[in-house]
Coordinates of C-alpha atoms in Angstrom, one line a residue:
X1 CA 6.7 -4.3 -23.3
X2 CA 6.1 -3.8 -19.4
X3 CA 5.1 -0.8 -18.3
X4 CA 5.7 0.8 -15.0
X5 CA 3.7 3.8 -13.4
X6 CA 5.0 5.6 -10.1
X7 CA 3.0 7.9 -8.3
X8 CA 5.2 10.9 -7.5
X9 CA 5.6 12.3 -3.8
X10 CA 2.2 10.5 -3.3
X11 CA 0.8 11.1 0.2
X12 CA 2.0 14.8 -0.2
X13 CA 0.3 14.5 -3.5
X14 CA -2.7 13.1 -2.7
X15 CA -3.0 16.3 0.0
X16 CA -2.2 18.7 -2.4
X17 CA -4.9 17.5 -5.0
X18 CA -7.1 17.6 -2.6
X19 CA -6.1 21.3 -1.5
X20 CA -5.2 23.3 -4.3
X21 CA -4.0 26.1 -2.3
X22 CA -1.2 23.9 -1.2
X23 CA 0.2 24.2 -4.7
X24 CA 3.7 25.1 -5.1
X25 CA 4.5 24.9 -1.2
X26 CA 6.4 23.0 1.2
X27 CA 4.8 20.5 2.8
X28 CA 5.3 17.1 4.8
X29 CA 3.1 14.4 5.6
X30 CA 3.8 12.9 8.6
X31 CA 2.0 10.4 11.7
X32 CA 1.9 13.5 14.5
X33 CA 1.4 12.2 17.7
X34 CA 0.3 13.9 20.8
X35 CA 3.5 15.5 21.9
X36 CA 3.9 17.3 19.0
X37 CA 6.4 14.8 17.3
X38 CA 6.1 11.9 14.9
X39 CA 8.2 11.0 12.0
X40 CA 7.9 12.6 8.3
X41 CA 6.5 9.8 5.7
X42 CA 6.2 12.3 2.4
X43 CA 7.2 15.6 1.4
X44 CA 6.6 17.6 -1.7
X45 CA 9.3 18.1 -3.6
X46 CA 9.4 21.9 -2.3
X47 CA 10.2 20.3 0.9
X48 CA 12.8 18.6 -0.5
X49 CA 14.5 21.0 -1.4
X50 CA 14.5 22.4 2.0
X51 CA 17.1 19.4 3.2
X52 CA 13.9 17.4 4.7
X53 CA 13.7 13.5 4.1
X54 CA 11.5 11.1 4.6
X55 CA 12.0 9.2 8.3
X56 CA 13.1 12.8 9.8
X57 CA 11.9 13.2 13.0
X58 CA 9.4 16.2 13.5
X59 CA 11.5 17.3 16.5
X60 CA 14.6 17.3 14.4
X61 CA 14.0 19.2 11.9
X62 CA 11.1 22.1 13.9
X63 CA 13.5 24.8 13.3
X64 CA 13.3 24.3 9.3
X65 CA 10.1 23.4 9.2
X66 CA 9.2 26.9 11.5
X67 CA 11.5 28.7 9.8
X68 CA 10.8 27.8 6.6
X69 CA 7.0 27.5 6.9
X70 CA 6.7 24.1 6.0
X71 CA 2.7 22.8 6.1
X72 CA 2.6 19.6 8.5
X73 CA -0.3 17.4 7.1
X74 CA -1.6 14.1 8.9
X75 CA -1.2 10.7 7.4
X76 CA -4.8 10.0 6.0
X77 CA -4.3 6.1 4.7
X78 CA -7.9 5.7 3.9
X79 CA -8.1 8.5 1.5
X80 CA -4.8 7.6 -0.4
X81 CA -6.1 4.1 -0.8
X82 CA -9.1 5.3 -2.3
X83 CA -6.9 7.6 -4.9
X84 CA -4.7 4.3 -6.1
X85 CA -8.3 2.4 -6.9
X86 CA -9.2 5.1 -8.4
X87 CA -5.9 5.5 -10.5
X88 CA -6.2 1.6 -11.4
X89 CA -10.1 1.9 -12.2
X90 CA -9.2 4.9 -14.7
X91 CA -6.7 2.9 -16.3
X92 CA -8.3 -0.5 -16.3
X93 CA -11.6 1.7 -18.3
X94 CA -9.3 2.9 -20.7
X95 CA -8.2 -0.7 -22.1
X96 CA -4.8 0.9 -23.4
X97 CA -2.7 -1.0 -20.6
X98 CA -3.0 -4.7 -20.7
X99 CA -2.5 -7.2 -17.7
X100 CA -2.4 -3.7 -15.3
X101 CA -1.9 -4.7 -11.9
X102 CA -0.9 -3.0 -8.3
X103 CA 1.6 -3.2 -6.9
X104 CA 1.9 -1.6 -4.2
X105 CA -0.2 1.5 -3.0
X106 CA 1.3 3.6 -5.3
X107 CA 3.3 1.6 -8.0
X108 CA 1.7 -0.4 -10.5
X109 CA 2.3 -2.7 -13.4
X110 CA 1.3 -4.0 -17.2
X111 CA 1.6 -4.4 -20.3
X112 CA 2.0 -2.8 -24.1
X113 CA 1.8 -5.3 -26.6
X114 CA 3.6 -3.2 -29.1
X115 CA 7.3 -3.1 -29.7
X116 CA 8.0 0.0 -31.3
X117 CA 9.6 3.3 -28.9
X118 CA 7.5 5.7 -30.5
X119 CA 4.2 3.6 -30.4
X120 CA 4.6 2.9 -26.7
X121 CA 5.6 6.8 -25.9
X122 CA 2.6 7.9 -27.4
X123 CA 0.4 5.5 -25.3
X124 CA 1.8 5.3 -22.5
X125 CA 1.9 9.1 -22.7
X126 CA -2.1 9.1 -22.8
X127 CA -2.3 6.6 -20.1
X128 CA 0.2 9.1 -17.7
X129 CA -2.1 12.2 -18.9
X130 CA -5.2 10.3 -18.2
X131 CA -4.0 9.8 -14.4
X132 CA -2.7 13.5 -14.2
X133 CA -6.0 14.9 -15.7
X134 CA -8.4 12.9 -13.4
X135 CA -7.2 12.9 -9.8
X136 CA -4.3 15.5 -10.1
X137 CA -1.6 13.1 -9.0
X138 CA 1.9 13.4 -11.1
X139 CA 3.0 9.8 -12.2
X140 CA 5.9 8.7 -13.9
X141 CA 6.3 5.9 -16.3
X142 CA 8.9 3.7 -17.2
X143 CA 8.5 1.1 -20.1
X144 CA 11.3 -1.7 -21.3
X145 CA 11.7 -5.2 -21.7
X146 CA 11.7 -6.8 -17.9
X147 CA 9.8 -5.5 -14.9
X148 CA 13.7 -4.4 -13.7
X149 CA 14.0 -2.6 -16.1
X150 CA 10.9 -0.8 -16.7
X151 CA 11.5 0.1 -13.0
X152 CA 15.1 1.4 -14.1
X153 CA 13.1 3.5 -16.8
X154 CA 10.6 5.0 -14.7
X155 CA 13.8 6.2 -12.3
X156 CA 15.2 8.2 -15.3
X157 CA 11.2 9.7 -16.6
X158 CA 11.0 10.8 -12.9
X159 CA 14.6 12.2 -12.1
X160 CA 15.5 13.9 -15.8
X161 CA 12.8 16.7 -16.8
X162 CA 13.5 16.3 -20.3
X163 CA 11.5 13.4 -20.6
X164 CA 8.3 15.0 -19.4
X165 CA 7.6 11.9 -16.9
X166 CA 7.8 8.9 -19.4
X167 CA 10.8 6.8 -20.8
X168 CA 11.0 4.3 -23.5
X169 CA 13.9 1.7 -22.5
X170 CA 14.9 -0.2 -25.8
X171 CA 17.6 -3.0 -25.5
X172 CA 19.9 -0.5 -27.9
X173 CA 19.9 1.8 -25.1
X174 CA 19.6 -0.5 -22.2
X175 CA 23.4 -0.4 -21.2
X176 CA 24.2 3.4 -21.2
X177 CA 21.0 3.7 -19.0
X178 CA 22.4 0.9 -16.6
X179 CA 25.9 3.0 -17.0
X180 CA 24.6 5.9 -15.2
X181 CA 22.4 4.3 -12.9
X182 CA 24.0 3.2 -9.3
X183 CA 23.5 -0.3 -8.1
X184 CA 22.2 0.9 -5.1
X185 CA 18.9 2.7 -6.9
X186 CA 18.4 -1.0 -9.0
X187 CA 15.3 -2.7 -7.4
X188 CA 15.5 -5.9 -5.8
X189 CA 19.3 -5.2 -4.2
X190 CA 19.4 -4.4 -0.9
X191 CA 21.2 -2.1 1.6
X192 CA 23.1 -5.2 2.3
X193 CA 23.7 -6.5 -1.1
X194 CA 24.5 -2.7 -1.9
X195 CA 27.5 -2.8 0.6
X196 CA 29.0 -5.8 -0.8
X197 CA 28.8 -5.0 -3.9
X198 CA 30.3 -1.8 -3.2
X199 CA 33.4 -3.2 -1.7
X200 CA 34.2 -5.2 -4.8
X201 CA 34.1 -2.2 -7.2
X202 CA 30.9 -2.6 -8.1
X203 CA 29.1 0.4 -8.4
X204 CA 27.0 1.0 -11.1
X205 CA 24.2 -1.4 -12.8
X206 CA 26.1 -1.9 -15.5
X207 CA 29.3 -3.4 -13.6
X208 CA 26.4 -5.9 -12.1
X209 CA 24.9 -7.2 -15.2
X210 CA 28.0 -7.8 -16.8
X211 CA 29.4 -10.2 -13.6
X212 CA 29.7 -13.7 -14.6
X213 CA 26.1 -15.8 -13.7
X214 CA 27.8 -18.1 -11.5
X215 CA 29.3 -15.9 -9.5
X216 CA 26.2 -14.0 -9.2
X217 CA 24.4 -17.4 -8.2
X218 CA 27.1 -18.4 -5.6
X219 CA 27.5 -14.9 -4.2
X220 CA 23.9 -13.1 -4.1
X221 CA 21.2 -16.2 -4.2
X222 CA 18.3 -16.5 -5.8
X223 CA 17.3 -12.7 -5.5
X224 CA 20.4 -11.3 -6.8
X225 CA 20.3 -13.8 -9.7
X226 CA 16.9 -13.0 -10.7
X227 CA 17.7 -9.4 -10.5
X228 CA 21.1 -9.9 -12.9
X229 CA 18.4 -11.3 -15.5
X230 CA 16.2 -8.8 -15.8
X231 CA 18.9 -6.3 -16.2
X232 CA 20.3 -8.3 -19.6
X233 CA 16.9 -8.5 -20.8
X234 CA 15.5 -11.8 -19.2
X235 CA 12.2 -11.9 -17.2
X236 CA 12.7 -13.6 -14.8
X237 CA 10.5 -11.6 -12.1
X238 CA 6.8 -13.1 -11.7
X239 CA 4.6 -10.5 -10.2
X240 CA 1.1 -11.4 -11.3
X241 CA -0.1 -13.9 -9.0
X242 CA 0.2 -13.6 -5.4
X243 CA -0.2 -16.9 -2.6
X244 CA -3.3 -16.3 -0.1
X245 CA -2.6 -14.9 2.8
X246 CA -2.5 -17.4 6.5
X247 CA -4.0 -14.9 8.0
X248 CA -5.2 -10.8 7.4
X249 CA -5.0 -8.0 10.1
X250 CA -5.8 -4.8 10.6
X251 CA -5.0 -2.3 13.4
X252 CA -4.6 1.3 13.8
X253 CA -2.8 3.5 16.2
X254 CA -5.0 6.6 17.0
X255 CA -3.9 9.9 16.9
X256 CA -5.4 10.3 20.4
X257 CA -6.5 8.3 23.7
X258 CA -10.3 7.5 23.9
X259 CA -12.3 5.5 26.2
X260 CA -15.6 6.2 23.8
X261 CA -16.9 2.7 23.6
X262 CA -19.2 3.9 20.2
X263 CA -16.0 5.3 19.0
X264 CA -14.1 2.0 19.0
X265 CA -17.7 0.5 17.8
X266 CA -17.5 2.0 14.5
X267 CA -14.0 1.9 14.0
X268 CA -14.3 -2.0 14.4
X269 CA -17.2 -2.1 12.4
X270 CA -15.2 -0.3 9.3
X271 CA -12.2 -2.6 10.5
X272 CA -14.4 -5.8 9.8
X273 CA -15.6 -4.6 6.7
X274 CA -11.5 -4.1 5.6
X275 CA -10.7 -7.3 5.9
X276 CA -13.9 -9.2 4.7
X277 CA -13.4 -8.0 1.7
X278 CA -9.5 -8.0 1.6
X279 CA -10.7 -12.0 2.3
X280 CA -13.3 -12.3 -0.5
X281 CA -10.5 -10.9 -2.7
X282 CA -8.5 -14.0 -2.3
X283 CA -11.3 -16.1 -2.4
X284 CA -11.0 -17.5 0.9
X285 CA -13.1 -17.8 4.2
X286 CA -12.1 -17.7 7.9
X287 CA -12.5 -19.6 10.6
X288 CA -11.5 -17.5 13.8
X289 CA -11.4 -14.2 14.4
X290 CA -10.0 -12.0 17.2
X291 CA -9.7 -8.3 18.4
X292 CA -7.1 -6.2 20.5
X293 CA -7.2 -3.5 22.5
X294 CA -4.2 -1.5 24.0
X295 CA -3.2 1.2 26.1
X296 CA -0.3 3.6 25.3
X297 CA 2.7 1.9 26.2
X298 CA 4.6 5.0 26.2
X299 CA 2.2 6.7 28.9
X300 CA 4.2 5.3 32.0
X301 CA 2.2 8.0 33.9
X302 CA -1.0 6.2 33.2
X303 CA -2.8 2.7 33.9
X304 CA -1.7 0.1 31.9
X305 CA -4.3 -2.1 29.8
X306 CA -3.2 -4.9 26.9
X307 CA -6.2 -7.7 26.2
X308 CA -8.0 -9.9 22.9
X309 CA -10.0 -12.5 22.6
X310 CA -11.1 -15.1 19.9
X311 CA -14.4 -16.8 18.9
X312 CA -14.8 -19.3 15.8
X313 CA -17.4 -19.3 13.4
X314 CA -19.9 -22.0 13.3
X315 CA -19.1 -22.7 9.5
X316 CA -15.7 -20.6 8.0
X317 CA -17.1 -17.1 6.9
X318 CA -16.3 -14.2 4.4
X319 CA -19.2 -12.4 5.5
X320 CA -19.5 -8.9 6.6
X321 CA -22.2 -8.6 8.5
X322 CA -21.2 -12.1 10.8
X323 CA -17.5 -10.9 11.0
X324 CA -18.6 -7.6 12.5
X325 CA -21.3 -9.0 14.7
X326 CA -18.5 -11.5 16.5
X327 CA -15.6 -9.0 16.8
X328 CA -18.0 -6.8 18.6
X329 CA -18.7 -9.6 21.0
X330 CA -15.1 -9.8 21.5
X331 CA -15.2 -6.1 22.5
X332 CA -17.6 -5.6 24.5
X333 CA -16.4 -8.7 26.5
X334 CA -12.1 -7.2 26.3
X335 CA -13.5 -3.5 26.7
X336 CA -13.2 -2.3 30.2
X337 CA -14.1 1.8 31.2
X338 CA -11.5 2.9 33.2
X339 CA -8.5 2.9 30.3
X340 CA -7.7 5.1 27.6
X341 CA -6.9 3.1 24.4
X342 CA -4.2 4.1 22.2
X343 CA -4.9 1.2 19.6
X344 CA -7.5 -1.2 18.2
X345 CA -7.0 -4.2 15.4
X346 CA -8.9 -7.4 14.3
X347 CA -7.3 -10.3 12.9
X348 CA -8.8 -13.1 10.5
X349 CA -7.1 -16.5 10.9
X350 CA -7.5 -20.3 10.2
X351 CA -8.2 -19.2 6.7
X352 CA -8.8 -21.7 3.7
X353 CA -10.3 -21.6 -0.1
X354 CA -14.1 -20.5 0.1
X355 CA -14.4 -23.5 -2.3
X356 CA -13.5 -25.8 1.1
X357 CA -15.9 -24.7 3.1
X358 CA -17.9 -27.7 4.8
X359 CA -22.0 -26.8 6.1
X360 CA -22.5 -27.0 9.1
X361 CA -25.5 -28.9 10.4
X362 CA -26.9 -26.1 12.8
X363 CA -25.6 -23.2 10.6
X364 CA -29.4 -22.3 9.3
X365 CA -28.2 -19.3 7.2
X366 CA -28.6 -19.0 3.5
X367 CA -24.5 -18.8 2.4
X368 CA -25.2 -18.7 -1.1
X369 CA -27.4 -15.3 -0.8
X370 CA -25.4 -14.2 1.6
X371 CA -22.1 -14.7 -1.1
X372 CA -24.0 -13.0 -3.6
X373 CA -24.5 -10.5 -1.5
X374 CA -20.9 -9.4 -0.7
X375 CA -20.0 -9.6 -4.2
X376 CA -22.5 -7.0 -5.2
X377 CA -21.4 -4.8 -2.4
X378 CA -17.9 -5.7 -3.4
X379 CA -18.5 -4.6 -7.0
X380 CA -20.5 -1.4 -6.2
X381 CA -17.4 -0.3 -3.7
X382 CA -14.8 -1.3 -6.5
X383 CA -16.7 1.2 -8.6
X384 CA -17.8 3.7 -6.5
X385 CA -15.3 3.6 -3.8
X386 CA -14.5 2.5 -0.3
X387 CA -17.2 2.0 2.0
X388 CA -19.8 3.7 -0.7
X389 CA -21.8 0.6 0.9
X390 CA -21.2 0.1 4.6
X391 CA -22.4 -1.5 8.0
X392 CA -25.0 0.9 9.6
X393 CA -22.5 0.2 12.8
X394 CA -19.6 2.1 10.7
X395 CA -22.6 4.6 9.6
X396 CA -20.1 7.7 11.4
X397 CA -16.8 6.9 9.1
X398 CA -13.7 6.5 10.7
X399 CA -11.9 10.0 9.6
X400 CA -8.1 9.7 8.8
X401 CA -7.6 12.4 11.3
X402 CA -8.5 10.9 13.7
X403 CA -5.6 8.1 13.9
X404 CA -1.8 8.6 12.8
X405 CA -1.2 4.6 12.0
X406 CA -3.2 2.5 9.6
X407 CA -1.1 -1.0 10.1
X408 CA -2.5 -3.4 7.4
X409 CA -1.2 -6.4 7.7
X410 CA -1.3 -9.4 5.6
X411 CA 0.8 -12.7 6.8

């Protein structure tokens, strides 16, 4: 059976297992700027309760918050990456889950090669405890025949208490569950999708599985289609392999201005680092690099500043150490004093299979050692966590306060 596993509330999660005294109180994570404002991106469910959603704006909502005493807490990205590879390494250890996967920062998938409901409850019950035990984050899980549905399983563990976070979807009970479930909460349909199937009286998941397939075909594409099968019990939903990436990015929008030269040193420096190894992942090497620098556009009162540059490696590259040294060449040559920067990214392009790469005739360095090299570093940070090995340039981490956008970008 697949399995599902949804981090609940995570960001306001991750803040409360890393603050106990936050415990039972209202709180919001949200990307404050420097007026004061910024848009909510979590709550706990305390907050919730309070009215609050997700994409509120601060300003919108000040008098509940004030009045209410609701704790604003700043987006820390970094940290709640390091929680999910932590979640995935505790899981992975265990060898209960098979084929478990991520799928996004806090969703992941795999497999229970058993077919019986009680057998899979009582696993899949250890595996949720497991994650609850070691890091403190609630997760509920969802298990049935099709990724669709395990996803339509893991709504009902998290939104009825009496199944204490987990559901077993059989196929006996797979149409009263799509019964009670609106279309509009089924993954893979749309706001769109939701709208049109709305206006011709279809409203719950049930009334969508049971359409004709042709008329799901002709009316809701390839998606749709695919969505209609996993409903009735077919997988048709292929999650497990993903195509490389053209090219991987990664910016950030500080939290405030800064024309601190060192400062934007060793936030490139832990920038590089991100994407080598986001690059080694995929098995691939790059050819080009650049980096960006801006000003904050929203600052009419203040010099404008927007420039990057590029420079190609000698031979295409996964390395670390070459990646950082060239996109601090770019800096220092796109840096200029006299503006206050307001956001910072690096970009890896003209990427291709490490297993393409051609020598070149002047490139004197040792590529094998230097491969072996990364994927020890690699392994130790996989284990360990993020940046337990870093660049002596990134020595002063990058702390999550100190920015309120983490754009990672993968085209």
């Amino acid at each position: 059976m697949i399995v599902h596993i949804d981090c609940n509330n995570f960001f306001a999660s991750c803040e409360v297992a890393d603050r106990p005294e936050l415990i039972g109180k209202p709180i919001v994570v949200a990307n404050a700027n420097e007026a004061g404002g910024g848009i909510i991106l979590a709550l706990s469910a305390e907050a919730k309760q309070l009215g609050l959603k997700r994409g509120n704006p601060i300003f919108q909502v000040k008098k509940i918050i004030e009045q209410q005493g609701v704790i604003i807490m700043p987006v820390r990205h970094k940290r709640y990456r390091e929680i999910s590879k932590q979640i995935m390494r505790l899981v992975v250890e265990q060898d209960i889950v098979q084929n478990f996967r991520q799928y996004s920062i806090d969703e992941f998938f795999g497999e229970i090669p058993l077919d019986t409901e009680a057998e899979v409850k009582n696993y899949i019950t250890k595996v949720k405890n497991l994650i609850t035990n070691k890091t403190k984050i609630p997760v509920s899980c969802g298990c049935s025949q099709t990724y669709t549905l395990a996803k339509v399983a893991t709504w009902y563990a998290k939104h009825y208490a009496g199944y204490n976070g987990v559901c077993v979807l059989s196929e006996a009970n797979r149409a009263k569950a799509l019964k009670n479930l609106n279309i509009s909460d089924v993954w893979g349909i749309g706001r769109a999708n939701s709208r049109f199937l709305a206006e011709n009286g279809i409203v719950f998941a049930i009334d969508y599985a049971n359409l004709p397939n042709y008329y799901v075909k002709h009316k809701l594409g390839v998606g749709g289609h695919r969505t209609w099968c996993e409903l009735n019990g077919q997988q048709a939903i292929e999650i497990n392999k993903h195509d490389n990436q053209k090219s991987i990015m990664h910016s950030r929008t500080f939290d405030f201005m800064t024309n601190d030269k060192n400062k934007l040193r060793e936030l490139l420096a832990s920038f590089s680092a991100d994407v080598a190894a986001k690059l080694r992942a995929q098995k691939s090497v790059c050819g080009l690099v650049t980096v960006f620098l801006q000003t904050n556009i929203h600052r009419s009162d203040l010099p404008q500043y927007s420039a990057s540059n590029s420079s190609k490696f000698p031979t295409p590259t996964q390395d670390t150490a070459l990646i950082t040294t060239f996109a601090l060449k770019i800096l220092n040559q796109i840096y200029h004093p006299d503006f206050q920067y307001k956001k910072m990214g690096i970009v890896l392009s003209n990427i291709v299979p490490d297993s393409a790469v051609q020598l070149d005739l002047f490139d004197t360095r040792d590529i094998h050692r230097s491969e072996k090299l990364m994927r020890t570093i690699d392994e130790i940070n996989k284990r360990f966590g993020d940046e337990t090995i870093h660049s002596a340039l990134a020595n002063t981490k990058p702390s999550d306060n100190d920015m309120i956008n983490d754009d990672i970008n993968d085209e």
